[in-house]
Coordinates of N, CA and C and ligand atoms in Angstrom, one line a residue:
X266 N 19.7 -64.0 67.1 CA 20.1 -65.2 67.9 C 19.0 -65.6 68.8
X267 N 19.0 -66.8 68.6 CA 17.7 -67.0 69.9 C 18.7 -68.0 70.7
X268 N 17.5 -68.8 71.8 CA 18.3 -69.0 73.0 C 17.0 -70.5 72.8
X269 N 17.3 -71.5 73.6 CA 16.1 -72.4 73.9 C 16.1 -72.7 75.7
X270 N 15.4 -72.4 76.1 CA 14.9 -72.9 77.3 C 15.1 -74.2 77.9
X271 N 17.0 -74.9 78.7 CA 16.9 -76.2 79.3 C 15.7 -76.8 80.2
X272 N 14.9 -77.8 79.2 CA 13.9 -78.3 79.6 C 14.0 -79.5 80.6
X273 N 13.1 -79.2 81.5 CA 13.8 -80.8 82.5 C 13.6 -81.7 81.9
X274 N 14.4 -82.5 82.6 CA 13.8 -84.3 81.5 C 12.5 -84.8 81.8
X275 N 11.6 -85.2 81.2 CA 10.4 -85.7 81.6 C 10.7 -87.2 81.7
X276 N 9.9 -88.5 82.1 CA 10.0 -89.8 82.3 C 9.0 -89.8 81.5
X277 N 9.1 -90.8 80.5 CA 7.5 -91.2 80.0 C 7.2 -92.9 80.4
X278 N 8.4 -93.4 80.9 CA 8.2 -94.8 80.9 C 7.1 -95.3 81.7
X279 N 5.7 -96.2 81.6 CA 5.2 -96.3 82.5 C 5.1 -98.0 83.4
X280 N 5.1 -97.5 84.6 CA 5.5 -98.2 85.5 C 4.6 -99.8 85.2
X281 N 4.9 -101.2 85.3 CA 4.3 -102.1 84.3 C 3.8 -102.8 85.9
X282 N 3.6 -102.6 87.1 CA 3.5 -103.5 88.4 C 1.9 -104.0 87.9
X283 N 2.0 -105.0 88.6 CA 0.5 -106.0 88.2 C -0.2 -105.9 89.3
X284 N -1.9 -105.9 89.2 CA -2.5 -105.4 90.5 C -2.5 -106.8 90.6
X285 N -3.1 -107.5 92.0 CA -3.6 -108.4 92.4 C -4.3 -109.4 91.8
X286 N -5.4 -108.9 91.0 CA -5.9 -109.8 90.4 C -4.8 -110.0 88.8
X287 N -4.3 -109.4 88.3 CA -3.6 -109.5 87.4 C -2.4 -110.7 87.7
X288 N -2.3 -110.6 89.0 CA -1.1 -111.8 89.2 C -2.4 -113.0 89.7
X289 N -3.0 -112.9 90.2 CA -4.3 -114.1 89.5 C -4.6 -114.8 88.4
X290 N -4.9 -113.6 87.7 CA -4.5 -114.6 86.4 C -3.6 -115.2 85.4
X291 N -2.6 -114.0 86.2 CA -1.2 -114.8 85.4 C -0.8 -116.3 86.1
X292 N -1.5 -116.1 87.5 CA -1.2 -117.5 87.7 C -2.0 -118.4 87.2
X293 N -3.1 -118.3 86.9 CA -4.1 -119.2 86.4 C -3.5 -119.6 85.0
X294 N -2.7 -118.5 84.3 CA -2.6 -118.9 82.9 C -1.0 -119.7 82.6
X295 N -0.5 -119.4 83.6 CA 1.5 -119.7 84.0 C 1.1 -121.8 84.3
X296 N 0.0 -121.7 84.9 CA 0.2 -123.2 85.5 C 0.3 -124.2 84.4
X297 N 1.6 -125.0 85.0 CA 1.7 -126.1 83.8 C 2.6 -125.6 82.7
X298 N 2.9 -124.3 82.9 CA 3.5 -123.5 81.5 C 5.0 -124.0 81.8
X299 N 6.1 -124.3 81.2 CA 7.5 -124.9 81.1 C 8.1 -123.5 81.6
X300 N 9.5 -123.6 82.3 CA 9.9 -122.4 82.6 C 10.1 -121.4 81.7
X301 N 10.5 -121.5 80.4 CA 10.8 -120.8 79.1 C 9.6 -120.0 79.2
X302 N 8.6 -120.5 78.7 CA 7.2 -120.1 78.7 C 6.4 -119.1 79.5
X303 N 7.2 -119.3 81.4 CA 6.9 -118.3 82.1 C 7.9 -117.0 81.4
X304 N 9.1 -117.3 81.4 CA 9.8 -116.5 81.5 C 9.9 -115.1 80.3
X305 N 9.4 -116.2 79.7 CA 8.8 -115.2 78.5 C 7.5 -114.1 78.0
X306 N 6.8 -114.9 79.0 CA 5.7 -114.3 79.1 C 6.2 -112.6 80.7
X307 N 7.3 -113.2 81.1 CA 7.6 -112.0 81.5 C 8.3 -110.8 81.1
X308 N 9.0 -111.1 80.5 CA 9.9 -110.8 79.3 C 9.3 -110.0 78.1
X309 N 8.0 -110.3 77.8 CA 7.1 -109.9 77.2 C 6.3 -108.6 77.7
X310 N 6.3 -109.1 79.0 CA 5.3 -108.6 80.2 C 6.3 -106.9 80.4
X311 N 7.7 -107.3 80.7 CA 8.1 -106.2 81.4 C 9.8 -105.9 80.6
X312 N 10.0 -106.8 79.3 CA 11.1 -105.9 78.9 C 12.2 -105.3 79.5
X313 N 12.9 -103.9 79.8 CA 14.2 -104.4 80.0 C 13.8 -104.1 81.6
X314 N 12.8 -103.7 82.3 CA 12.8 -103.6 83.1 C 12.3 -105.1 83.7
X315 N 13.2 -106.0 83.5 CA 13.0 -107.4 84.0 C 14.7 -107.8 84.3
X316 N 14.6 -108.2 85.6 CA 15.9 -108.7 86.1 C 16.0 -110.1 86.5
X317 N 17.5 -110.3 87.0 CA 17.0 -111.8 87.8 C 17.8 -111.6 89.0
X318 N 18.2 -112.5 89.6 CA 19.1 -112.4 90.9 C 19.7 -114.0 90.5
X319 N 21.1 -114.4 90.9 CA 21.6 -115.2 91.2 C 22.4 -115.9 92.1
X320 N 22.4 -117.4 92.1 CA 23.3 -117.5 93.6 C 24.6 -118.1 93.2
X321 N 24.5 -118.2 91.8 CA 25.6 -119.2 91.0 C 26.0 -121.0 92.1
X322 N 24.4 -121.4 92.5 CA 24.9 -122.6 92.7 C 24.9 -123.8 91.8
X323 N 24.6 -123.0 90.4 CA 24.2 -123.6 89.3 C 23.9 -122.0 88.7
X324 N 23.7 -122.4 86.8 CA 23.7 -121.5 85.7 C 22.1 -122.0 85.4
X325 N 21.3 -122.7 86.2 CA 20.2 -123.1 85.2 C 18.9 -122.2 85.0
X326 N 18.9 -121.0 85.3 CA 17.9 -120.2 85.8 C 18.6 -119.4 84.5
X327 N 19.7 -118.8 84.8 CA 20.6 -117.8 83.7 C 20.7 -118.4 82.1
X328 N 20.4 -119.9 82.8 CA 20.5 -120.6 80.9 C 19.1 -120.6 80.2
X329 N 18.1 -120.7 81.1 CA 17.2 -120.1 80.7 C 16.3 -119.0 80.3
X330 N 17.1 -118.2 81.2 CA 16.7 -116.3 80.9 C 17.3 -115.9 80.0
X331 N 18.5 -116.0 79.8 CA 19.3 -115.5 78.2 C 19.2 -116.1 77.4
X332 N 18.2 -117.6 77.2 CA 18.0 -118.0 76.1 C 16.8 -117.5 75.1
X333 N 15.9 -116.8 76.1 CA 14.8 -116.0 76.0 C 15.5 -114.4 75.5
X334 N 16.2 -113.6 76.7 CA 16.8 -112.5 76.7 C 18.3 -112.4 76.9
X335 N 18.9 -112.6 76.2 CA 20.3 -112.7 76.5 C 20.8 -111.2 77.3
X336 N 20.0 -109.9 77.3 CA 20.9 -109.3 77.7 C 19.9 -108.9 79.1
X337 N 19.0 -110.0 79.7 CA 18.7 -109.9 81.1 C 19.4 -109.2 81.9
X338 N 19.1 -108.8 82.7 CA 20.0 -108.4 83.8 C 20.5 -109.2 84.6
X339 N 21.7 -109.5 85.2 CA 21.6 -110.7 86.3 C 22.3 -109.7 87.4
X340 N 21.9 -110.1 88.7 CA 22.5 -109.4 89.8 C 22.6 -110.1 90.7
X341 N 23.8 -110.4 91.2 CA 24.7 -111.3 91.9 C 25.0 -110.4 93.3
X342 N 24.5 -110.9 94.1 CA 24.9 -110.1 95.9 C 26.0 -110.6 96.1
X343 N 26.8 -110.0 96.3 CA 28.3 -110.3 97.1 C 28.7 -109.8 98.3
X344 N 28.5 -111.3 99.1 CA 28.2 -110.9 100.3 C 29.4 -110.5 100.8
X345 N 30.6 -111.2 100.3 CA 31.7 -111.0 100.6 C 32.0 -112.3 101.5
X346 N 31.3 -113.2 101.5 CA 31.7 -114.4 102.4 C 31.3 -115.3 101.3
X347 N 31.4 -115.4 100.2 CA 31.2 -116.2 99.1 C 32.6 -117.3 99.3
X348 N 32.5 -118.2 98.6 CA 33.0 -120.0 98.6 C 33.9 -119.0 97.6
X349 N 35.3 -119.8 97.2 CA 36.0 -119.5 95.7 C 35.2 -120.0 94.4
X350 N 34.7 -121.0 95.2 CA 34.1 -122.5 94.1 C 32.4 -121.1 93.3
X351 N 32.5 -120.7 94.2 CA 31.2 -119.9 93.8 C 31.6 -118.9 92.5
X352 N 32.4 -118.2 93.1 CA 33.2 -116.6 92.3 C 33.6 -117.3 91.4
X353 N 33.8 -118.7 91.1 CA 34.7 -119.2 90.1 C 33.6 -119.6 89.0
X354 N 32.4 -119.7 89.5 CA 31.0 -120.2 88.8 C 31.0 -118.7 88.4
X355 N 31.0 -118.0 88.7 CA 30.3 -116.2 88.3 C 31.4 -116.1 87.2
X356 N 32.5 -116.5 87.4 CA 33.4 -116.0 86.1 C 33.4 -116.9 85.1
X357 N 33.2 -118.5 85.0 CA 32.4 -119.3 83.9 C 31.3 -119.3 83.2
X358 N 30.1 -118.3 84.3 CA 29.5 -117.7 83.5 C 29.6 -116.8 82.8
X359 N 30.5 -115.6 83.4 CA 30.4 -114.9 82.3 C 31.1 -115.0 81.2
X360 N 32.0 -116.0 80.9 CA 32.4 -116.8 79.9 C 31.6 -116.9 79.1
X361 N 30.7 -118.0 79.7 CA 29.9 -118.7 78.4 C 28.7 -117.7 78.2
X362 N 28.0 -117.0 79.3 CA 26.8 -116.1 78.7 C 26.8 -115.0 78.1
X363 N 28.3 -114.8 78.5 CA 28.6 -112.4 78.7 C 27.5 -112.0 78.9
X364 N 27.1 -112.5 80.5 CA 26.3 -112.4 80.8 C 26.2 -110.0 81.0
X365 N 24.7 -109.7 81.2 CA 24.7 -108.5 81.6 C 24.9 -108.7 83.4
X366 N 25.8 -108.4 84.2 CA 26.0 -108.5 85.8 C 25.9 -107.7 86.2
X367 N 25.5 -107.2 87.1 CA 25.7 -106.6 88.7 C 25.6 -107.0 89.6
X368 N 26.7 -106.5 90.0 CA 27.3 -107.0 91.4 C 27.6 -105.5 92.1
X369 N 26.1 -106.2 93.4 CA 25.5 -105.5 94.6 C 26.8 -106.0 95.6
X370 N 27.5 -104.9 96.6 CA 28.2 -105.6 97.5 C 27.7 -104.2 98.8
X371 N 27.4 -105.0 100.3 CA 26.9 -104.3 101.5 C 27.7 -102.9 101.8
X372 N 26.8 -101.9 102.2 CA 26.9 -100.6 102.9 C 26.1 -100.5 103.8
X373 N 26.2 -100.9 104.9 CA 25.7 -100.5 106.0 C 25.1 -99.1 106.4
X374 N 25.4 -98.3 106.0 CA 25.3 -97.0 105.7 C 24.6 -96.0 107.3
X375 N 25.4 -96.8 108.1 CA 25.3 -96.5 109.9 C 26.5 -95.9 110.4
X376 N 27.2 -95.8 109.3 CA 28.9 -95.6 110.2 C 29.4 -96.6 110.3
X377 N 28.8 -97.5 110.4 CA 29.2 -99.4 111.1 C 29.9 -99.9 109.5
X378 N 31.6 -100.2 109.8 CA 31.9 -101.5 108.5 C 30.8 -102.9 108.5
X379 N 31.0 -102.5 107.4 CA 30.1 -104.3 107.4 C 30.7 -105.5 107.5
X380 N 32.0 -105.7 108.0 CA 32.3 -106.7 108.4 C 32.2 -106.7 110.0
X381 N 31.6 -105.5 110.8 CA 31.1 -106.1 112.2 C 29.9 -106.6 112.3
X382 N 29.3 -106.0 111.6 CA 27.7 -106.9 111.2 C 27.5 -107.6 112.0
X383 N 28.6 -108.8 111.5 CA 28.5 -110.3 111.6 C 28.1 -111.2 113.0
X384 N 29.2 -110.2 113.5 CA 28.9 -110.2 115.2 C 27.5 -109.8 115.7
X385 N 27.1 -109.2 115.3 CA 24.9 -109.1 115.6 C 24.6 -109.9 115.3
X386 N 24.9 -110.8 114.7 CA 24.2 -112.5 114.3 C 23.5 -112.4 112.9
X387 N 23.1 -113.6 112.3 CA 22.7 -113.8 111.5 C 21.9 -113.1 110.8
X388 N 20.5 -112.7 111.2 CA 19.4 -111.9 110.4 C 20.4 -110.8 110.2
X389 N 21.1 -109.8 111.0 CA 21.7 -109.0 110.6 C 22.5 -108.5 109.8
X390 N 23.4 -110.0 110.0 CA 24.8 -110.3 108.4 C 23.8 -110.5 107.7
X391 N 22.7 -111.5 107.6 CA 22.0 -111.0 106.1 C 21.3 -110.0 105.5
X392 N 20.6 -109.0 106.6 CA 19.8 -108.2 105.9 C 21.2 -107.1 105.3
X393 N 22.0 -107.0 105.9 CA 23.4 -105.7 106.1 C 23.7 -106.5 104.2
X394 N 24.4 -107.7 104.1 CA 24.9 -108.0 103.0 C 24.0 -108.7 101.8
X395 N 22.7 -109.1 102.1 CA 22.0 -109.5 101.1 C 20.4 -108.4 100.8
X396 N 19.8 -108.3 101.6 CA 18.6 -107.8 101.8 C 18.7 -106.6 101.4
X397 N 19.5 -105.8 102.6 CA 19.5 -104.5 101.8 C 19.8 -103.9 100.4
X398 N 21.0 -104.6 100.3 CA 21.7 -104.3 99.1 C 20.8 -104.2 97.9
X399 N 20.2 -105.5 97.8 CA 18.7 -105.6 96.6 C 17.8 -104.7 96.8
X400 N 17.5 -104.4 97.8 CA 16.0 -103.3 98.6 C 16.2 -101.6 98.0
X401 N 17.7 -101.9 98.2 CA 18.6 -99.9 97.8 C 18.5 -100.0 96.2
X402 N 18.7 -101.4 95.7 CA 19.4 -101.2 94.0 C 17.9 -101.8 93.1
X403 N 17.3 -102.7 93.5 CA 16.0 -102.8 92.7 C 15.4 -102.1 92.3
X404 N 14.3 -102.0 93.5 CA 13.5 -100.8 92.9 C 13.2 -99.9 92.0
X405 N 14.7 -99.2 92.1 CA 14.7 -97.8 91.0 C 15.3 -98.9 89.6
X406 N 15.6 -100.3 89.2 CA 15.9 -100.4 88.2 C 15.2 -101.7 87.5
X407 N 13.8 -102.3 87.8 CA 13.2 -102.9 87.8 C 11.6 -103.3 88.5
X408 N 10.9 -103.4 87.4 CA 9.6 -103.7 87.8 C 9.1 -105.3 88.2
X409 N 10.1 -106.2 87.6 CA 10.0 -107.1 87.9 C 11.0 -108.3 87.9
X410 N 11.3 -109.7 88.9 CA 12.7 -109.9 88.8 C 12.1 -111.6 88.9
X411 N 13.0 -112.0 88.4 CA 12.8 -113.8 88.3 C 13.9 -114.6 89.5
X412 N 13.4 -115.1 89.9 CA 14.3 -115.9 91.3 C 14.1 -117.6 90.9
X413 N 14.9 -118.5 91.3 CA 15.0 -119.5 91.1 C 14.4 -120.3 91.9
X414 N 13.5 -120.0 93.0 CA 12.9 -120.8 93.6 C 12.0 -121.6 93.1
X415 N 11.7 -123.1 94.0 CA 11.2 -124.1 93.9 C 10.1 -124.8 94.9
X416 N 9.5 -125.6 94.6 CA 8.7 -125.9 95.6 C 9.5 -126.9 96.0
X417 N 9.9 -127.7 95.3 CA 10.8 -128.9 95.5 C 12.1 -128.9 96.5
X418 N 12.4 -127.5 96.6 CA 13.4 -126.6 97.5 C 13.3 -127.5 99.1
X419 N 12.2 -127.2 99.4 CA 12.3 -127.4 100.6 C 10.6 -127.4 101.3
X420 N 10.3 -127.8 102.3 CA 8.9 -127.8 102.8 C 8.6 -125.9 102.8
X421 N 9.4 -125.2 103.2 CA 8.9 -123.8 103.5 C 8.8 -123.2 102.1
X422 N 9.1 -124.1 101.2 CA 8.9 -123.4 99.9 C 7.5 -124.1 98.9
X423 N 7.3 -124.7 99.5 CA 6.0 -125.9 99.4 C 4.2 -125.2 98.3
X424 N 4.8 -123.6 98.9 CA 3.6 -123.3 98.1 C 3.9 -121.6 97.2
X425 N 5.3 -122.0 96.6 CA 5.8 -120.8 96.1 C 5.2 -120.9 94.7
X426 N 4.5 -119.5 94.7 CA 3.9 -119.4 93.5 C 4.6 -118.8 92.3
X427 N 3.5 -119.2 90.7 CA 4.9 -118.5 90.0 C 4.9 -117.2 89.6
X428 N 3.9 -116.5 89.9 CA 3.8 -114.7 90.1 C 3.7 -114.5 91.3
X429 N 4.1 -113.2 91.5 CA 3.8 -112.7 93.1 C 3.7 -111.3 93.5
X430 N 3.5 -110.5 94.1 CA 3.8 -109.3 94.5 C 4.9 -109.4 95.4
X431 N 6.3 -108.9 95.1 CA 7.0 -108.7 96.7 C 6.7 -107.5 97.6
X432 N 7.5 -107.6 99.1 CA 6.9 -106.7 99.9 C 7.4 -105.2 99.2
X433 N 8.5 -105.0 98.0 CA 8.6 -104.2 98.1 C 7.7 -103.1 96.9
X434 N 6.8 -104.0 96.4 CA 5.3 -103.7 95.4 C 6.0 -104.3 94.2
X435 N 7.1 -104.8 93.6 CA 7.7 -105.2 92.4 C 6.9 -107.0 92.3
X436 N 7.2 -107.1 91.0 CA 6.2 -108.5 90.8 C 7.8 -109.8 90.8
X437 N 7.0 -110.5 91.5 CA 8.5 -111.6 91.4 C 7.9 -113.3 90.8
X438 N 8.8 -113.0 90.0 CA 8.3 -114.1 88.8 C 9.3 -115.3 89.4
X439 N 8.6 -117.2 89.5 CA 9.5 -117.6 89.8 C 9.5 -118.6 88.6
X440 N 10.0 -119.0 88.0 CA 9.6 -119.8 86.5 C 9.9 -121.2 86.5
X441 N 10.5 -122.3 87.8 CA 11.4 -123.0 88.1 C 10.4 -123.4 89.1
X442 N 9.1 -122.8 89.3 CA 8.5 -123.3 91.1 C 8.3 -124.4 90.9
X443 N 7.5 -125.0 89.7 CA 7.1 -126.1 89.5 C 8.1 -127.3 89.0
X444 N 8.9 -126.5 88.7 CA 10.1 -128.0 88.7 C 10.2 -129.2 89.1
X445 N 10.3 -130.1 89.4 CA 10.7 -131.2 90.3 C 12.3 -131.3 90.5
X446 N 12.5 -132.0 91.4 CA 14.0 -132.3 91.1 C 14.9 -133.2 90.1
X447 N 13.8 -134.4 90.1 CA 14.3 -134.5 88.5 C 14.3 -133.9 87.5
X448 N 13.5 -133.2 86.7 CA 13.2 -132.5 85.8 C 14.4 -131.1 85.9
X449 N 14.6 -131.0 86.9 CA 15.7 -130.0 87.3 C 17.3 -130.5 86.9
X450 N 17.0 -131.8 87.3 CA 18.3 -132.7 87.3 C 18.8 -132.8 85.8
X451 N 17.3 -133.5 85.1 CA 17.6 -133.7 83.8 C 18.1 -132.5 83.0
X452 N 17.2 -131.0 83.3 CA 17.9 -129.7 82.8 C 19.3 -129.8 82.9
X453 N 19.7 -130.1 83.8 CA 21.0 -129.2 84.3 C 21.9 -130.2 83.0
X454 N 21.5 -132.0 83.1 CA 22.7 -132.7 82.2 C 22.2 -132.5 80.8
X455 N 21.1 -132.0 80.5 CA 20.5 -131.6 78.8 C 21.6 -130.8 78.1
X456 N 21.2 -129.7 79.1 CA 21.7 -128.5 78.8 C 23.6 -128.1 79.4
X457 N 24.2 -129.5 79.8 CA 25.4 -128.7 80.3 C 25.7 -127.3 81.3
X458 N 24.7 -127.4 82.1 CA 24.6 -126.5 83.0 C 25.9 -126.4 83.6
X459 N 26.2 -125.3 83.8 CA 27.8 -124.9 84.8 C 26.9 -125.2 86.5
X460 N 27.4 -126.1 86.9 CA 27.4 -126.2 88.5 C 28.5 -126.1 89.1
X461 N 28.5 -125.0 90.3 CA 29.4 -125.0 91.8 C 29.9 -126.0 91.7
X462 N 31.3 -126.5 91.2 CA 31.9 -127.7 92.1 C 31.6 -128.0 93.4
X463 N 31.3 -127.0 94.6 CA 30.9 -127.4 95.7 C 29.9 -128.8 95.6
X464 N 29.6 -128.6 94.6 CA 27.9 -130.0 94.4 C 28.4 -130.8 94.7
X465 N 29.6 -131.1 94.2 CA 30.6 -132.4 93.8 C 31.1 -133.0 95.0
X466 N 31.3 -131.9 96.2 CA 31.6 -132.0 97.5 C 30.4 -132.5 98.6
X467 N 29.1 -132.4 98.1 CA 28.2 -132.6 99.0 C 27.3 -131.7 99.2
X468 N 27.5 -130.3 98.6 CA 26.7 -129.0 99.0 C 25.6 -129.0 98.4
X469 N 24.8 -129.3 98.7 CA 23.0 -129.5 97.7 C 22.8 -127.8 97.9
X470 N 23.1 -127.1 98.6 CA 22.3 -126.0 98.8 C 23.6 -125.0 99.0
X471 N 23.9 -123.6 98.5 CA 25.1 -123.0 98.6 C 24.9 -121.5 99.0
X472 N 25.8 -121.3 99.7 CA 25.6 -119.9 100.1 C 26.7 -119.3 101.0
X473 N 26.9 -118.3 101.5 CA 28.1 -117.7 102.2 C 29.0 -119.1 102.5
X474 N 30.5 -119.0 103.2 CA 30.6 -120.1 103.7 C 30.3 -120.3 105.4
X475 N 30.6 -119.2 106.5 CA 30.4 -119.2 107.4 C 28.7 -119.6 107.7
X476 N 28.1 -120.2 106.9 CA 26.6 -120.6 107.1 C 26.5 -122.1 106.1
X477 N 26.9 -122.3 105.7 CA 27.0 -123.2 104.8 C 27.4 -124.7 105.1
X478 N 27.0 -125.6 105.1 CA 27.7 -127.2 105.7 C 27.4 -128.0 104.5
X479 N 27.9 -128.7 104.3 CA 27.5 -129.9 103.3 C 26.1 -130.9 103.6
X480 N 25.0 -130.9 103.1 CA 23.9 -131.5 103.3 C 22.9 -132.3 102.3
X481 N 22.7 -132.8 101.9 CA 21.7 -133.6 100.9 C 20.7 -132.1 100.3
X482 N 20.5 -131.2 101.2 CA 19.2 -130.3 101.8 C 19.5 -129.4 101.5
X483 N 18.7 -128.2 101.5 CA 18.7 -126.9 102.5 C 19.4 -126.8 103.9
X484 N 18.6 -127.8 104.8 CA 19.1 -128.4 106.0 C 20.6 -127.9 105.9
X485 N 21.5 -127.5 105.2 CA 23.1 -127.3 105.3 C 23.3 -126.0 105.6
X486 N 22.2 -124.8 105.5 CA 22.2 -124.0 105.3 C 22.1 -123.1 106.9
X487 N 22.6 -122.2 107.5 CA 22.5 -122.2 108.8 C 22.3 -123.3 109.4
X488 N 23.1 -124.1 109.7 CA 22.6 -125.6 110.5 C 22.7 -125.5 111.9
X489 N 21.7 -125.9 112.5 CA 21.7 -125.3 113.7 C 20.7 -124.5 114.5
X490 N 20.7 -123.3 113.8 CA 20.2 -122.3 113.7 C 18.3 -121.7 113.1
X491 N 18.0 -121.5 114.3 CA 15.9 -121.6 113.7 C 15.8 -120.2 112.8
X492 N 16.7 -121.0 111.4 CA 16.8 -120.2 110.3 C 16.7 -121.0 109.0
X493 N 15.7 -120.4 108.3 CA 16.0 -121.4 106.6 C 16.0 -120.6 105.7
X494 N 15.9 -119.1 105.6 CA 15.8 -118.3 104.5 C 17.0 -116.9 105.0
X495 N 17.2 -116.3 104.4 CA 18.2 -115.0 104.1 C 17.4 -113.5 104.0
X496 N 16.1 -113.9 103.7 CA 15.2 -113.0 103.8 C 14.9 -111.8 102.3
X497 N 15.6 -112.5 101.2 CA 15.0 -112.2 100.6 C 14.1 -112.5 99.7
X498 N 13.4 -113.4 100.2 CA 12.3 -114.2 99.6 C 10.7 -114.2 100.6
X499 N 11.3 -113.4 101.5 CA 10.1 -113.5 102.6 C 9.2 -112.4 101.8
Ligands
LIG1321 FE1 26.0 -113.3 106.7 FE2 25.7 -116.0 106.8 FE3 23.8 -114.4 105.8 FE4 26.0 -114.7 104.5 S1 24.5 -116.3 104.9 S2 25.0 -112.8 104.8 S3 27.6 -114.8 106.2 S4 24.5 -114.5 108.0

């Protein structure tokens, strides 16, 4: 009778992060490329260790990631102060995409419920229900993640590139930066894009509701407030 020795598991997978100059010339080679084209070239680049994140204020980021990789990852933050109009977008898509989801929702992981948060103000409710949540669950399940940002977005977004390093060393692909808003416009009625009814209400820009106002803009977004981002884009 013999016996065999439980071997630990070894990892062979190797980690795919782009040095600096490599996101150099991915930008030199991405410019002018259609978002398909980036997206593929990431997809190519990083396989399944490639994700996206969503805000479901629109499907047009996800209509083009699963058209490339249908079984992308998509990871949806739930802040828990989501619109209905929103959650009702997340369940249309997964209708039409069966989409692959995760859904991150906040642990404060202080002893503190995360619905006091709120009360420490804003950067706080965001980092507690958006920031962290991605910061804890990324990392270990992705080398690289696609965001829907635009330059067209907004002036603070004016010089978003479409590779990047994030702060947390992961590469952040944005494949949509160069969009325009028409071109964006025209996608969404090409392709029958599922949009937030909120749109239909006025909401150009969507997000929790206690932060959210109806606006042409971003501008809707914290209104008020010497705030334009959530922080996970910084
Ligand atoms: Fe909290 Fe508002 Fe940020 Fe949502 S957008 S996480 S409600 S501060």
């Amino acid at each position: 009778m013999s016996t065999t020795a439980a071997l630990a598991p070894v990892s062979l997978r190797r980690r795919a992060v782009l040095s600096p100059s490599e996101i150099e010339a991915a930008n030199t080679r991405l410019a002018g490329a259609t978002p398909s084209e980036i997206i593929a070239w990431a997809s190519a680049r990083f396989g399944a260790r490639l994700a996206m994140t969503a805000s479901f204020a629109d499907t047009t980021l996800i209509d083009l990631a699963t058209a490339v990789d249908p079984d992308i990852e998509v990871i949806f933050l739930d802040t828990g102060f989501h619109f209905p109009e929103t959650l009702a977008t997340v369940r249309r898509a997964m209708e039409r995409y069966a989409l692959n989801l995760t859904v991150l929702r906040p642990d404060p992981g202080d002893g503190r419920h995360v619905d006091d948060v709120w009360a420490a103000g804003t950067e706080a409710c965001c980092h507690a229900r958006k920031v962290a949540p991605l910061e804890a669950y990324l990392p270990g399940h992705a080398d690289a993640w696609l965001s829907g940002l635009r330059r067209a977005d907004s002036p603070d977004r004016a010089e978003t590139p479409i590779v990047a390093l994030d702060r947390r060393g992961l590469v952040k692909v944005n494949p949509m930066a160069e969009m325009t808003d028409a071109e964006y416009d025209a996608y969404v009625a090409d392709h029958d894009v599922l949009v937030n009814t909120l749109t239909f209400d006025g909401y150009a820009s969507i997000g929790c509701w206690p932060c959210t106002e109806p606006a042409a803009d971003r501008s809707g977004r914290w209104a008020g407030l010497d705030k334009t981002e959530c922080g996970l884009h910084l």
